[in-house]
Short mmCIF file of C-alpha atoms in Angstrom, two decimals:
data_model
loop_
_atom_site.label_atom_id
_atom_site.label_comp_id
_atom_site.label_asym_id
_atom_site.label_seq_id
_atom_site.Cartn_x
_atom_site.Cartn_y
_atom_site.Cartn_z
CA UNK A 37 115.77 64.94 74.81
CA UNK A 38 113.10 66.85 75.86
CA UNK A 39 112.34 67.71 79.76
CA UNK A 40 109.10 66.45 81.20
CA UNK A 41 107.79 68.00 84.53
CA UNK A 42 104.66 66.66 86.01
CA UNK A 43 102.99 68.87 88.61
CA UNK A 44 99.94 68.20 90.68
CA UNK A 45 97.38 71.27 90.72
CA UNK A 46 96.09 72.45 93.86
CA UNK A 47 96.00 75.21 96.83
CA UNK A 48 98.85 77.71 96.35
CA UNK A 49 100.07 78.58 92.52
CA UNK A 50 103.37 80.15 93.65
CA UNK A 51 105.23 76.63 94.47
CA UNK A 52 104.23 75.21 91.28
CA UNK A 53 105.64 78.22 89.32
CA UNK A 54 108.84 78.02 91.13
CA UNK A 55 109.38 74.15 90.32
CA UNK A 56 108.65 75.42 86.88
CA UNK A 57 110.83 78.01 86.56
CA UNK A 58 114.04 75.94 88.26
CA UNK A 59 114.05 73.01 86.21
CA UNK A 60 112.48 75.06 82.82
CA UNK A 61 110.62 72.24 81.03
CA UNK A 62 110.05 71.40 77.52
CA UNK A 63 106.67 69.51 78.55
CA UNK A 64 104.23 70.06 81.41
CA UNK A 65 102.20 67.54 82.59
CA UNK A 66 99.36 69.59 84.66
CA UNK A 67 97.31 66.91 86.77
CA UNK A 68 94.16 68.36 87.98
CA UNK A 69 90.53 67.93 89.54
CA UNK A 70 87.79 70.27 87.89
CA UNK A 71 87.41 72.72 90.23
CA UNK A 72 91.60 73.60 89.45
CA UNK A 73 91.55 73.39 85.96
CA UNK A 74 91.39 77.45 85.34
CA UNK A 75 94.39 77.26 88.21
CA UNK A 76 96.13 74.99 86.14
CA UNK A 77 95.70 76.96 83.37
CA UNK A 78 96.57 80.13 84.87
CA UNK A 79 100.10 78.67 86.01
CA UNK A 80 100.81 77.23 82.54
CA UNK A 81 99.64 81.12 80.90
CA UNK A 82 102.38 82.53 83.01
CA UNK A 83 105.04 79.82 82.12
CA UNK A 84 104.42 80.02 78.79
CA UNK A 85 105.18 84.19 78.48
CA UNK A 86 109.10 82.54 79.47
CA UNK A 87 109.29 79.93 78.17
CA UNK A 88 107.10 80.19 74.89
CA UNK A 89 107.97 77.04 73.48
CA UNK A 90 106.91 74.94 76.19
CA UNK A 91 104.08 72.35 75.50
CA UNK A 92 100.71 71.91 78.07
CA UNK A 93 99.17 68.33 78.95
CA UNK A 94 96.26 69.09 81.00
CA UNK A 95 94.98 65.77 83.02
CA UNK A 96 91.70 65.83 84.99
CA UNK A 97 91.46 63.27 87.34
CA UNK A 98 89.36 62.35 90.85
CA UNK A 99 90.72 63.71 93.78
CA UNK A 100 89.76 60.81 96.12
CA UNK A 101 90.60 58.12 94.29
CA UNK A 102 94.08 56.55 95.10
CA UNK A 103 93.65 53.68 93.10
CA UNK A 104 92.49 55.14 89.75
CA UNK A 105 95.00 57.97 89.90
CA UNK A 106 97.91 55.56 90.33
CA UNK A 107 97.10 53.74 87.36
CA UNK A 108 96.95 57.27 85.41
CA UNK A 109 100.14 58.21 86.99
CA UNK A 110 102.11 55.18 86.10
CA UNK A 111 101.63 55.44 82.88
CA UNK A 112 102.99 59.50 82.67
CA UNK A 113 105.73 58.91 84.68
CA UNK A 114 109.51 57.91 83.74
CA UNK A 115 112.49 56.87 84.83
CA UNK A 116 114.13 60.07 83.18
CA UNK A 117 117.06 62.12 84.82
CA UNK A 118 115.64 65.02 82.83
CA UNK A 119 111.98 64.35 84.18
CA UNK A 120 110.76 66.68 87.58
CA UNK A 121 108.32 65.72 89.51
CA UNK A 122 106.10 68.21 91.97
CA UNK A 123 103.91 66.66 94.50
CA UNK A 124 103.20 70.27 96.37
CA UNK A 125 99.69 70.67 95.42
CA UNK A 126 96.77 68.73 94.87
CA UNK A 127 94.69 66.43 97.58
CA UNK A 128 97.08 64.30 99.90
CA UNK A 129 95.29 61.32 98.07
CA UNK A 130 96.75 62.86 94.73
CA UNK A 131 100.48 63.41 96.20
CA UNK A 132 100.75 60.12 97.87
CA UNK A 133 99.37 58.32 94.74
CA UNK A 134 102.01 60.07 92.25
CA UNK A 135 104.67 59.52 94.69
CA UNK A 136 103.80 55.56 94.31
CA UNK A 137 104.06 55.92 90.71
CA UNK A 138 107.31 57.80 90.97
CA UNK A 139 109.00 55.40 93.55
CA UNK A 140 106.99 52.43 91.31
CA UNK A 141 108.81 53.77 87.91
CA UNK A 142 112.27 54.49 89.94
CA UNK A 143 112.02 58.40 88.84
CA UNK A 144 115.04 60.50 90.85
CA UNK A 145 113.70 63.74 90.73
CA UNK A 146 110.64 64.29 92.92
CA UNK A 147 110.00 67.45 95.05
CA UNK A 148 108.24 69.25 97.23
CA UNK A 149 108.62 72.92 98.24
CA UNK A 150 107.60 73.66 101.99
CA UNK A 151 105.88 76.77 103.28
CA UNK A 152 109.11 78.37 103.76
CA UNK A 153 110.34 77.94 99.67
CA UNK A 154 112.35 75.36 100.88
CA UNK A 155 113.07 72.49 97.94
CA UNK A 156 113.04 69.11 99.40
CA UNK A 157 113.91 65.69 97.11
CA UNK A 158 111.67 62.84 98.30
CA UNK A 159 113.63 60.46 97.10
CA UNK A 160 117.76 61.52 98.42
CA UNK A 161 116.12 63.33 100.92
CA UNK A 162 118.14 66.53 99.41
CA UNK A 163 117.12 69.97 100.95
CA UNK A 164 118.15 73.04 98.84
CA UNK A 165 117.23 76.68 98.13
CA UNK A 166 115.29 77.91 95.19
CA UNK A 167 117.24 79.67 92.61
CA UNK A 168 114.29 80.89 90.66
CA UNK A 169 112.94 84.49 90.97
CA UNK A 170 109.84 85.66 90.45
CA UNK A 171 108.87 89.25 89.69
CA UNK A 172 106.44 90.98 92.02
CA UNK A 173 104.22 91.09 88.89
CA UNK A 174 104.20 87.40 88.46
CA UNK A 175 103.68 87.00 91.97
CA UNK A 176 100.07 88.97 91.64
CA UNK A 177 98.91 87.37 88.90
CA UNK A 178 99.67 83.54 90.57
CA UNK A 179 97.57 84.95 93.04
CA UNK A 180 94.94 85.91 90.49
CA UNK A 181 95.38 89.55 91.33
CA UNK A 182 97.11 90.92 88.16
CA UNK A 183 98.55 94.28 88.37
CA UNK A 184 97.05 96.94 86.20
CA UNK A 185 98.85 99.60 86.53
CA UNK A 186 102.49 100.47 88.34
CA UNK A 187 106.04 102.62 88.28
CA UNK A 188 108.99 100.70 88.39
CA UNK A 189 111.17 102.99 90.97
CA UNK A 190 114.27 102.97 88.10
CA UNK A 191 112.30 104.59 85.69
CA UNK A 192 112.53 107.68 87.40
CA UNK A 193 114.51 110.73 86.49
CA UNK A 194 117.21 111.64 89.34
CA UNK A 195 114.92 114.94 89.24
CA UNK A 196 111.87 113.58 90.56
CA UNK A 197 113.80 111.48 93.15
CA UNK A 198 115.36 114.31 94.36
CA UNK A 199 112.37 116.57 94.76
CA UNK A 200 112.08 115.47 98.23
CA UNK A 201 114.68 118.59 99.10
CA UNK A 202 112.39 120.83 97.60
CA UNK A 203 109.80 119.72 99.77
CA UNK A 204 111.85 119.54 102.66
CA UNK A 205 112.73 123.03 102.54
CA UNK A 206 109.16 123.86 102.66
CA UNK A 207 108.14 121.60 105.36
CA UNK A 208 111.05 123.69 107.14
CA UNK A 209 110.30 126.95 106.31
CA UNK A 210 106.55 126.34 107.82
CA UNK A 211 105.01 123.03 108.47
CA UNK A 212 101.70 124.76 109.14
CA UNK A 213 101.22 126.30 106.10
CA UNK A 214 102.91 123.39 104.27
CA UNK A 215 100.04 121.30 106.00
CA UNK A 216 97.06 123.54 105.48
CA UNK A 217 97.65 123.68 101.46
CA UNK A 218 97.75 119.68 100.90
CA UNK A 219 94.90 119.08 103.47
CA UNK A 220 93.16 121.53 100.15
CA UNK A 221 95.02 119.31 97.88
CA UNK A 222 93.44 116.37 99.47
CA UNK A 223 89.95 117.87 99.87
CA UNK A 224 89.63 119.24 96.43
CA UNK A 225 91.12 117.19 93.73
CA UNK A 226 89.53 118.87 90.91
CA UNK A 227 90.98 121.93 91.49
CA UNK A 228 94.32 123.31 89.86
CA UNK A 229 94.92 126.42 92.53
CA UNK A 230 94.96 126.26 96.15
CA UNK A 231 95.59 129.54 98.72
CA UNK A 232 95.49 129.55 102.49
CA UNK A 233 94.47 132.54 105.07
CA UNK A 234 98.35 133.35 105.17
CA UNK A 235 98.62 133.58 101.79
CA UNK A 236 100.64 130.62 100.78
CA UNK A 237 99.50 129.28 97.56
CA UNK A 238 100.22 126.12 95.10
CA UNK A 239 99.20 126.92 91.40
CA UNK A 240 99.44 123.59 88.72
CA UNK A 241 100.18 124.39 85.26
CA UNK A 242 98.63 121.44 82.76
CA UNK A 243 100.71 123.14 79.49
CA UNK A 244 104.08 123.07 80.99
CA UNK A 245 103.30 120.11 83.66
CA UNK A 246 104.54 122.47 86.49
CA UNK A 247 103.56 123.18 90.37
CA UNK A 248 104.99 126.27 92.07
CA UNK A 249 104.04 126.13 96.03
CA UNK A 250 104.62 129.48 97.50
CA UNK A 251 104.91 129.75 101.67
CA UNK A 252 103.79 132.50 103.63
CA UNK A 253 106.03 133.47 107.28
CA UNK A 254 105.27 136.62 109.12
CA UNK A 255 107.20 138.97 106.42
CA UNK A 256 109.02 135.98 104.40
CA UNK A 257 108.46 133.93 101.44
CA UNK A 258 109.75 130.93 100.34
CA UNK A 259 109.07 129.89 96.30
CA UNK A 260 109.70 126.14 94.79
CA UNK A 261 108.87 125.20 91.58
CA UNK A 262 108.85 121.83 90.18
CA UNK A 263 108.70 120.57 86.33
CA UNK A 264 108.56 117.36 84.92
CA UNK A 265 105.94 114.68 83.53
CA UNK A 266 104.82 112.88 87.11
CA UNK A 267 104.64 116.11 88.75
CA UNK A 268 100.80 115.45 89.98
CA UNK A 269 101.23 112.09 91.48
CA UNK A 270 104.61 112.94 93.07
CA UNK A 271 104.10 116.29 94.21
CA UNK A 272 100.15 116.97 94.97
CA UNK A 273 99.43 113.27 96.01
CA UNK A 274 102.74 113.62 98.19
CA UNK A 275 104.70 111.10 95.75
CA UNK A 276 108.16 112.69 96.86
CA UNK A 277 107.46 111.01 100.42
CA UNK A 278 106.76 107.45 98.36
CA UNK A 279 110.25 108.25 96.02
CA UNK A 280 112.26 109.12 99.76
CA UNK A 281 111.50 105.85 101.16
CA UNK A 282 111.49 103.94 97.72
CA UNK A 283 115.60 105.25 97.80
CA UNK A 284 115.81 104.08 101.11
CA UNK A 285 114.67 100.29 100.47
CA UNK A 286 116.57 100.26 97.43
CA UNK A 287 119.85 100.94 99.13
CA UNK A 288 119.19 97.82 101.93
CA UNK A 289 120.73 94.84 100.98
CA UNK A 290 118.05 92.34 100.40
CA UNK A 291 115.89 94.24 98.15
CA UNK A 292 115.36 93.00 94.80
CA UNK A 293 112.49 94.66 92.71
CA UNK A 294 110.80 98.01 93.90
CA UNK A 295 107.74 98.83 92.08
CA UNK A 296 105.71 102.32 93.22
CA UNK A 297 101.92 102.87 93.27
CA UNK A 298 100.81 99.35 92.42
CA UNK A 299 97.30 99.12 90.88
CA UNK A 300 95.10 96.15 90.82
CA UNK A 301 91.36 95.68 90.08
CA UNK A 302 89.17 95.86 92.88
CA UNK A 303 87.85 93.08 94.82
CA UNK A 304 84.01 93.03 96.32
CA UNK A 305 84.28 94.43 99.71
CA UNK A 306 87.85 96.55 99.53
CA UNK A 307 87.78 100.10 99.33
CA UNK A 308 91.29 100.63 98.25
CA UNK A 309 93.20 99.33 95.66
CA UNK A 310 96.81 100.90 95.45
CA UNK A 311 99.68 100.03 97.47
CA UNK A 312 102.78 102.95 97.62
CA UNK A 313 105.32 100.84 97.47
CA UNK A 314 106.00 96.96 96.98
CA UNK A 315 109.65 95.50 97.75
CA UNK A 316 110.43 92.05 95.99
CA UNK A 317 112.95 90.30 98.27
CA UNK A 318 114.45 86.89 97.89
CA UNK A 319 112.00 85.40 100.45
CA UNK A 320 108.43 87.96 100.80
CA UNK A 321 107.25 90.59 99.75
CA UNK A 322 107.24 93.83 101.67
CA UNK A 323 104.18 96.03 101.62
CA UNK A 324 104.67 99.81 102.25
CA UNK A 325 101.93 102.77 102.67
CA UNK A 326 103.75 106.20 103.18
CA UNK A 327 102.45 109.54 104.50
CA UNK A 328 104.04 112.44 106.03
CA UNK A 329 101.63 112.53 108.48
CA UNK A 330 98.43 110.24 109.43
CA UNK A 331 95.32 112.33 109.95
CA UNK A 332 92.77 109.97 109.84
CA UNK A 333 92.99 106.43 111.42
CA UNK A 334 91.04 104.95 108.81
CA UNK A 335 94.21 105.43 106.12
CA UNK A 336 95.59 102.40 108.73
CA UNK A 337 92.66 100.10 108.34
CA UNK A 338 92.19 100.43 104.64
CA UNK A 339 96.27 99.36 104.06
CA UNK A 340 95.12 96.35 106.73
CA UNK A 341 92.78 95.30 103.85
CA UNK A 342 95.22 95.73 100.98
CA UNK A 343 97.91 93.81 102.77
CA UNK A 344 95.18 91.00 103.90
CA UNK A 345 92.95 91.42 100.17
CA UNK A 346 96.28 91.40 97.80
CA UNK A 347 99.19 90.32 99.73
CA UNK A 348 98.65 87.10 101.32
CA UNK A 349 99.50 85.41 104.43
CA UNK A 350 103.64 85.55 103.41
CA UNK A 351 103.50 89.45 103.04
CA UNK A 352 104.89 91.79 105.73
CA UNK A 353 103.52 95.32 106.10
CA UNK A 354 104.72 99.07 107.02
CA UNK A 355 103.86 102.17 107.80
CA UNK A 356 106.16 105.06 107.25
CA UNK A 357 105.63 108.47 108.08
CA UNK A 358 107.63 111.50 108.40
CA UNK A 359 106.30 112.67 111.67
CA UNK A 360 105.82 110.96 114.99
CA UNK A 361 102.73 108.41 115.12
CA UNK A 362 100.68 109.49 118.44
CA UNK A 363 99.55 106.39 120.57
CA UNK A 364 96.02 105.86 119.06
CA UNK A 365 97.87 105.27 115.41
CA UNK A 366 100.49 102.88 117.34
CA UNK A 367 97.90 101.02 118.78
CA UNK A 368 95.88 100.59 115.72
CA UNK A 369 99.05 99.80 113.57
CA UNK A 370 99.42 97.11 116.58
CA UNK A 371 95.82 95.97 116.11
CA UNK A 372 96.06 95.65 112.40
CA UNK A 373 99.88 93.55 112.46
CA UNK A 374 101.22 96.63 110.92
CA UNK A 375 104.51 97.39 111.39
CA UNK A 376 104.90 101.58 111.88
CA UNK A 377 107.88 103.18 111.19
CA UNK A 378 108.89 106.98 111.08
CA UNK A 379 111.61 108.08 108.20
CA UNK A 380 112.00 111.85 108.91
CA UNK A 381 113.25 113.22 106.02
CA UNK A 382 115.26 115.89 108.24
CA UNK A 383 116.85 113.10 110.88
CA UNK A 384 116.43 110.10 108.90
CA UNK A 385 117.41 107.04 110.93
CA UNK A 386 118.30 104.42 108.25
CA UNK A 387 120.64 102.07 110.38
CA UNK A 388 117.35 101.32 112.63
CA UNK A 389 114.96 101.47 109.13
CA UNK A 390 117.41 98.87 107.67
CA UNK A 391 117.31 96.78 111.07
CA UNK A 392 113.22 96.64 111.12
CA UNK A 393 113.14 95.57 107.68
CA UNK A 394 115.51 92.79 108.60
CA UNK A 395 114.02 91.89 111.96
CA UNK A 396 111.06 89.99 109.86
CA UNK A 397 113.20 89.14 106.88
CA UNK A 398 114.15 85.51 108.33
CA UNK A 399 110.96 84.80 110.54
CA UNK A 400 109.62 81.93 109.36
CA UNK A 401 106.12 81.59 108.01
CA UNK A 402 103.49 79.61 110.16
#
């Protein structure tokens, strides 16, 4: 016998998709108004890439009328052990007119998932946890931001994970010259050779994808040279930093999925579209931007708008930086619900990383 879920369309696409995914449907019954038909749609799109040989029945109906929709909804729903139903979304006038049906047509299966991903059973009054998971990609595009472009963190050799002690023997030997040939970096993009006043130098090879920084100190010299495929974004655009806290989350105990430098297509009015690092955990998401040092407040208001433009109300945010934050970066961190955190890669502190990450892990969504 085939499973029949009927779903109500409506405000957030995430507790709809979860339903879907726990109790994996042969049919879906998609009940919605016009203006959350291409919602409707959307949900089903992403079902269907799991469950391919699921079947769609799309139903438009009035949002405001009880009476109309309970007659439509009497006739759709079953007294079926397999059958689910999800009263989530949609107008109140929707929910409470399916749950007549449901109680009408003695159906024992009919849910709603609170704010918290709590799943609650109308009828036995039942309260459970979700099972389902949902990847971080999934979770973008249910939020109609699909991600273009990212770097899951276990695709990467040991050797580019590791670079971060080749750069922290630099950032030892002199921090000021270390400092003075990425602000260059930063500055001038286009350019494959970079030298300061002292002498130290960086030098990008494109044939044999390799960077050699050389440091400058009074009579001393210190050489590194790095080679492999991603040696751009993680050593000029300071990826090593992203890859030492990326191994950091990944060894605390609720993380789940770890994707780095996570693309998605602009939206009017944001002037940044990348986020360093995104943690999947079984409850949120966790949104990180990482820097050795700040040096312009402005990085901390453009990963405010990110957070706010791609993350959602649920998603919790960071800022982790090598060095210490001076008070006018707290404060704006502060203003902008960012949480700031330093990770010195010398000293790094991970019993009090691991115990900020978990401080917000069980607060409860409002």
């Amino acid at each position: 016998m085939r499973k029949v879920h009927i779903t109500l369309i409506g405000g957030q696409t995430i507790p709809i998709y979860q339903l879907l995914l726990e109790t994996l449907p042969d049919d879906v019954f998609l009940i919605h108004t016009k203006d959350s038909k291409a919602q409707a749609a959307l949900i089903f799109d992403i079902y269907k890439l799991r469950q391919p040989e699921a079947q769609s029945f799309f139903i438009e109906i009035d949002p405001v009328s009880y009476s109309i929709n309970l007659s439509i909804f009497d006739k759709i729903v079953k007294n079926d052990i397999n059958s689910a139903i999800n009263v989530t979304g949609g107008t109140k006038i929707m929910a409470l007119a399916l749950f007549e049906a449901a109680k009408n047509n003695a159906a024992q299966n009919v849910y709603y998932i609170d704010q918290n991903g709590e799943l609650q059973n109308l009828i036995n009054g039942k309260i459970s946890s979700l099972n389902s998971s949902l990847s971080i990609s999934e979770i973008f595009s249910l939020n109609n931001n699909p991600i273009s472009q990212s770097t899951a963190f276990q695709s990467y050799q040991q050797s580019e994970i590791d670079s971060y002690n080749l750069m922290k023997e630099l950032l030892n030997f002199d921090t000021r010259e270390y400092y003075a040939i990425f602000k260059q970096v930063s500055r001038f993009t286009n350019q494959t050779s970079f030298i300061t006043g002292a002498g130290s130098s960086l030098v990008y090879d494109s044939r044999s994808k390799t960077v050699e920084i050389t440091l400058r100190k009074n009579q001393k010299v210190l050489t590194k040279k790095f080679s492999f495929p991603r040696v751009i974004p993680i050593v000029m655009n300071t990826g090593w930093y992203e890859l030492f806290v990326a191994k950091a989350i990944s060894d605390w105990k609720h993380s789940v999925e770890i994707l780095l430098n996570v693309k998605v297509p602009f939206k009017t009015g944001a002037d940044k579209n990348e986020i360093d690092i995104v943690l999947r955990t079984k409850k949120k998401l966790y949104f990180f931007e990482c820097k050795t040092q700040i040096f312009d407040t402005k990085d901390i208001d453009k990963f405010a708008g990110v957070v706010k433009n791609y993350g959602g109300s649920g998603a919790k945010a960071f800022f982790i930086t090598n060095e210490v934050l001076n008070e006018r970066h707290l404060e704006k961190c502060h203003d902008q619900k960012i949480i700031p955190i330093q990770l010195n890669i010398n000293t790094p502190d991970y019993t009090k990383f691991f115990d900020t990450l978990s401080a917000v892990y069980n607060v409860v969504n409002i």
